[in-house]
Amino acid sequence: MTRTVKRTNSTEATLYPLWFGTNRKPKNLQDLSLGFSGERDRQLHYGTCQVAVPKSHKIGSTGSPFWQRLLTFTDDRLKLKQESLKYLQENNFWDEIQRTLQANQPDERSALVFIHGFNVSFEDAALRAAQIGVDLQVAGIMAFYSWPSRGKLVSYPADEATIEASERYIAEFLLNLVQKSGAEKIHIIAHSMGNRGLLRAMQRILAQVQAESKVSFGQIFLAAPDVDPDIFEELAEAYQTLAERTTLYISAKDKALATSGIIHDHPRVGFFPPITVVDGIDTVEVSNIDLTFLGHGYFADARDLLQDMHQLLIHNSSPEQRFGLRKKQENGQNYWIIGR
């Protein structure tokens, strides 16, 4: 699957390719263009799709609100090409990824995987993955794992149960990506509740590979984790063992995680105070950068943060070496602040 540009008129768009894994149920296996539902399946589905990215695309955005498009007469929305949804048998999926990566230059044989959070549909996950891939200028392939979130605000308890049931599928997808894709580096971005699935998936991978060949990932980005800090501190050693570098992004202005903390009667890792600092993981506070209304989607919206992730993907720089980060201390532990 290659990247193509349609040049039909002044609104030409780039078709951005994505690879995906999901344990959602297809709405219709005979017609995958209908997409995937919010229901759980008991198997992994592999496939590819394309997202149209318009020339008017703005960094950090999947599209302007309706009123803004009305004022500017410009449609800058990213759009999933439903007809591009393609289901692949597992072996064919890995064969195609290998062929795609081998066609790249040696330093461009990497993969970045996005794992979404609560209240996200399959289509929304695809759009966000494409936006991240375009804005971070991913050199290799961009992939996403879409677990069966119901895609509704009122379905928070259902999504909590579902992300737990999806852990083994996330682990299987990531482990297969390491072992069968031929990628030189595999990076991961997990957002919000998706961090619960990733944390447990890493535990599964760690337990599975201890008796096998060593498995390692590149950069792991933990954005606004909706995770209990006690559980995180207990299990975070898996990141230290399996990743080249792990970066935790937190904010004091994240209203969604503040609400989650109230619901659970305990703070979340991605919200502070208190600040979560764990050995081997770089904690970066982002409260000073431009935030969305809920302050929860900053990982993909804010230029400063996208720039920080881009530096890590390219150079694996320590916080001391990265532009725009300032060191602070909390109870004798170092963490970092991005933004003024």
PDB file of N, CA, C and O in Angstrom, residues 179-209:
ATOM      1  N   GLN A 179       7.702  -9.032  15.820  1.00  0.00           N
ATOM      2  CA  GLN A 179       8.294 -10.275  15.333  1.00  0.00           C
ATOM      3  C   GLN A 179       8.078 -10.537  13.845  1.00  0.00           C
ATOM      4  O   GLN A 179       8.838 -11.292  13.241  1.00  0.00           O
ATOM      5  N   LYS A 180       7.040  -9.928  13.247  1.00  0.00           N
ATOM      6  CA  LYS A 180       6.679 -10.317  11.882  1.00  0.00           C
ATOM      7  C   LYS A 180       6.676  -9.187  10.861  1.00  0.00           C
ATOM      8  O   LYS A 180       6.536  -9.445   9.666  1.00  0.00           O
ATOM      9  N   SER A 181       6.838  -7.934  11.298  1.00  0.00           N
ATOM     10  CA  SER A 181       6.688  -6.813  10.368  1.00  0.00           C
ATOM     11  C   SER A 181       7.972  -6.466   9.625  1.00  0.00           C
ATOM     12  O   SER A 181       7.938  -5.856   8.569  1.00  0.00           O
ATOM     13  N   GLY A 182       9.113  -6.810  10.215  1.00  0.00           N
ATOM     14  CA  GLY A 182      10.383  -6.414   9.627  1.00  0.00           C
ATOM     15  C   GLY A 182      10.761  -4.973   9.930  1.00  0.00           C
ATOM     16  O   GLY A 182      11.739  -4.458   9.380  1.00  0.00           O
ATOM     17  N   ALA A 183      10.010  -4.314  10.810  1.00  0.00           N
ATOM     18  CA  ALA A 183      10.316  -2.922  11.175  1.00  0.00           C
ATOM     19  C   ALA A 183      11.568  -2.869  12.041  1.00  0.00           C
ATOM     20  O   ALA A 183      11.760  -3.698  12.934  1.00  0.00           O
ATOM     21  N   GLU A 184      12.419  -1.869  11.766  1.00  0.00           N
ATOM     22  CA  GLU A 184      13.631  -1.694  12.557  1.00  0.00           C
ATOM     23  C   GLU A 184      13.318  -1.114  13.930  1.00  0.00           C
ATOM     24  O   GLU A 184      13.947  -1.453  14.926  1.00  0.00           O
ATOM     25  N   LYS A 185      12.347  -0.206  13.981  1.00  0.00           N
ATOM     26  CA  LYS A 185      11.916   0.408  15.245  1.00  0.00           C
ATOM     27  C   LYS A 185      10.400   0.454  15.273  1.00  0.00           C
ATOM     28  O   LYS A 185       9.768   0.775  14.264  1.00  0.00           O
ATOM     29  N   ILE A 186       9.819   0.159  16.428  1.00  0.00           N
ATOM     30  CA  ILE A 186       8.369   0.242  16.602  1.00  0.00           C
ATOM     31  C   ILE A 186       8.093   1.165  17.774  1.00  0.00           C
ATOM     32  O   ILE A 186       8.545   0.922  18.901  1.00  0.00           O
ATOM     33  N   HIS A 187       7.385   2.259  17.500  1.00  0.00           N
ATOM     34  CA  HIS A 187       7.043   3.257  18.509  1.00  0.00           C
ATOM     35  C   HIS A 187       5.540   3.180  18.805  1.00  0.00           C
ATOM     36  O   HIS A 187       4.753   2.763  17.951  1.00  0.00           O
ATOM     37  N   ILE A 188       5.147   3.633  19.993  1.00  0.00           N
ATOM     38  CA  ILE A 188       3.742   3.540  20.416  1.00  0.00           C
ATOM     39  C   ILE A 188       3.306   4.850  21.064  1.00  0.00           C
ATOM     40  O   ILE A 188       4.031   5.417  21.884  1.00  0.00           O
ATOM     41  N   ILE A 189       2.102   5.304  20.708  1.00  0.00           N
ATOM     42  CA  ILE A 189       1.437   6.399  21.413  1.00  0.00           C
ATOM     43  C   ILE A 189       0.130   5.846  21.976  1.00  0.00           C
ATOM     44  O   ILE A 189      -0.714   5.358  21.220  1.00  0.00           O
ATOM     45  N   ALA A 190      -0.027   5.900  23.293  1.00  0.00           N
ATOM     46  CA  ALA A 190      -1.285   5.489  23.919  1.00  0.00           C
ATOM     47  C   ALA A 190      -1.922   6.695  24.571  1.00  0.00           C
ATOM     48  O   ALA A 190      -1.242   7.476  25.246  1.00  0.00           O
ATOM     49  N   HIS A 191      -3.229   6.853  24.369  1.00  0.00           N
ATOM     50  CA  HIS A 191      -3.929   8.006  24.921  1.00  0.00           C
ATOM     51  C   HIS A 191      -4.996   7.566  25.912  1.00  0.00           C
ATOM     52  O   HIS A 191      -5.728   6.596  25.674  1.00  0.00           O
ATOM     53  N   SER A 192      -5.076   8.271  27.032  1.00  0.00           N
ATOM     54  CA  SER A 192      -6.164   8.149  27.985  1.00  0.00           C
ATOM     55  C   SER A 192      -6.373   6.704  28.425  1.00  0.00           C
ATOM     56  O   SER A 192      -5.457   6.037  28.888  1.00  0.00           O
ATOM     57  N   MET A 193      -7.596   6.167  28.266  1.00  0.00           N
ATOM     58  CA  MET A 193      -7.912   4.812  28.702  1.00  0.00           C
ATOM     59  C   MET A 193      -7.141   3.755  27.916  1.00  0.00           C
ATOM     60  O   MET A 193      -6.953   2.627  28.395  1.00  0.00           O
ATOM     61  N   GLY A 194      -6.683   4.110  26.728  1.00  0.00           N
ATOM     62  CA  GLY A 194      -5.860   3.185  25.957  1.00  0.00           C
ATOM     63  C   GLY A 194      -4.597   2.785  26.703  1.00  0.00           C
ATOM     64  O   GLY A 194      -4.024   1.715  26.450  1.00  0.00           O
ATOM     65  N   ASN A 195      -4.157   3.629  27.651  1.00  0.00           N
ATOM     66  CA  ASN A 195      -2.987   3.312  28.461  1.00  0.00           C
ATOM     67  C   ASN A 195      -3.221   2.110  29.373  1.00  0.00           C
ATOM     68  O   ASN A 195      -2.270   1.412  29.728  1.00  0.00           O
ATOM     69  N   ARG A 196      -4.470   1.888  29.754  1.00  0.00           N
ATOM     70  CA  ARG A 196      -4.746   0.705  30.583  1.00  0.00           C
ATOM     71  C   ARG A 196      -4.478  -0.561  29.777  1.00  0.00           C
ATOM     72  O   ARG A 196      -3.873  -1.510  30.271  1.00  0.00           O
ATOM     73  N   GLY A 197      -4.946  -0.564  28.540  1.00  0.00           N
ATOM     74  CA  GLY A 197      -4.716  -1.719  27.682  1.00  0.00           C
ATOM     75  C   GLY A 197      -3.245  -1.921  27.390  1.00  0.00           C
ATOM     76  O   GLY A 197      -2.739  -3.048  27.407  1.00  0.00           O
ATOM     77  N   LEU A 198      -2.522  -0.818  27.135  1.00  0.00           N
ATOM     78  CA  LEU A 198      -1.101  -0.927  26.823  1.00  0.00           C
ATOM     79  C   LEU A 198      -0.306  -1.417  28.025  1.00  0.00           C
ATOM     80  O   LEU A 198       0.584  -2.272  27.891  1.00  0.00           O
ATOM     81  N   LEU A 199      -0.617  -0.895  29.211  1.00  0.00           N
ATOM     82  CA  LEU A 199       0.135  -1.275  30.414  1.00  0.00           C
ATOM     83  C   LEU A 199       0.049  -2.779  30.657  1.00  0.00           C
ATOM     84  O   LEU A 199       1.056  -3.454  30.883  1.00  0.00           O
ATOM     85  N   ARG A 200      -1.160  -3.310  30.593  1.00  0.00           N
ATOM     86  CA  ARG A 200      -1.344  -4.758  30.803  1.00  0.00           C
ATOM     87  C   ARG A 200      -0.788  -5.564  29.629  1.00  0.00           C
ATOM     88  O   ARG A 200      -0.261  -6.661  29.816  1.00  0.00           O
ATOM     89  N   ALA A 201      -0.905  -5.011  28.419  1.00  0.00           N
ATOM     90  CA  ALA A 201      -0.357  -5.703  27.247  1.00  0.00           C
ATOM     91  C   ALA A 201       1.150  -5.848  27.378  1.00  0.00           C
ATOM     92  O   ALA A 201       1.730  -6.896  27.045  1.00  0.00           O
ATOM     93  N   MET A 202       1.815  -4.803  27.874  1.00  0.00           N
ATOM     94  CA  MET A 202       3.263  -4.867  28.060  1.00  0.00           C
ATOM     95  C   MET A 202       3.633  -5.920  29.107  1.00  0.00           C
ATOM     96  O   MET A 202       4.655  -6.602  28.981  1.00  0.00           O
ATOM     97  N   GLN A 203       2.800  -6.057  30.132  1.00  0.00           N
ATOM     98  CA  GLN A 203       3.033  -7.108  31.124  1.00  0.00           C
ATOM     99  C   GLN A 203       2.944  -8.488  30.483  1.00  0.00           C
ATOM    100  O   GLN A 203       3.763  -9.374  30.749  1.00  0.00           O
ATOM    101  N   ARG A 204       1.948  -8.668  29.628  1.00  0.00           N
ATOM    102  CA  ARG A 204       1.781  -9.947  28.925  1.00  0.00           C
ATOM    103  C   ARG A 204       2.984 -10.222  28.020  1.00  0.00           C
ATOM    104  O   ARG A 204       3.497 -11.342  27.965  1.00  0.00           O
ATOM    105  N   ILE A 205       3.410  -9.198  27.286  1.00  0.00           N
ATOM    106  CA  ILE A 205       4.553  -9.358  26.377  1.00  0.00           C
ATOM    107  C   ILE A 205       5.809  -9.699  27.169  1.00  0.00           C
ATOM    108  O   ILE A 205       6.572 -10.603  26.803  1.00  0.00           O
ATOM    109  N   LEU A 206       6.009  -8.996  28.277  1.00  0.00           N
ATOM    110  CA  LEU A 206       7.194  -9.227  29.106  1.00  0.00           C
ATOM    111  C   LEU A 206       7.207 -10.662  29.621  1.00  0.00           C
ATOM    112  O   LEU A 206       8.244 -11.346  29.575  1.00  0.00           O
ATOM    113  N   ALA A 207       6.063 -11.137  30.097  1.00  0.00           N
ATOM    114  CA  ALA A 207       5.976 -12.508  30.615  1.00  0.00           C
ATOM    115  C   ALA A 207       6.209 -13.524  29.508  1.00  0.00           C
ATOM    116  O   ALA A 207       6.844 -14.566  29.722  1.00  0.00           O
ATOM    117  N   GLN A 208       5.736 -13.223  28.316  1.00  0.00           N
ATOM    118  CA  GLN A 208       5.829 -14.167  27.204  1.00  0.00           C
ATOM    119  C   GLN A 208       7.230 -14.267  26.632  1.00  0.00           C
ATOM    120  O   GLN A 208       7.663 -15.335  26.215  1.00  0.00           O
ATOM    121  N   VAL A 209       7.940 -13.142  26.615  1.00  0.00           N
ATOM    122  CA  VAL A 209       9.240 -13.140  25.929  1.00  0.00           C
ATOM    123  C   VAL A 209      10.411 -13.429  26.853  1.00  0.00           C
ATOM    124  O   VAL A 209      11.546 -13.533  26.387  1.00  0.00           O
TER     125      VAL A 209
END
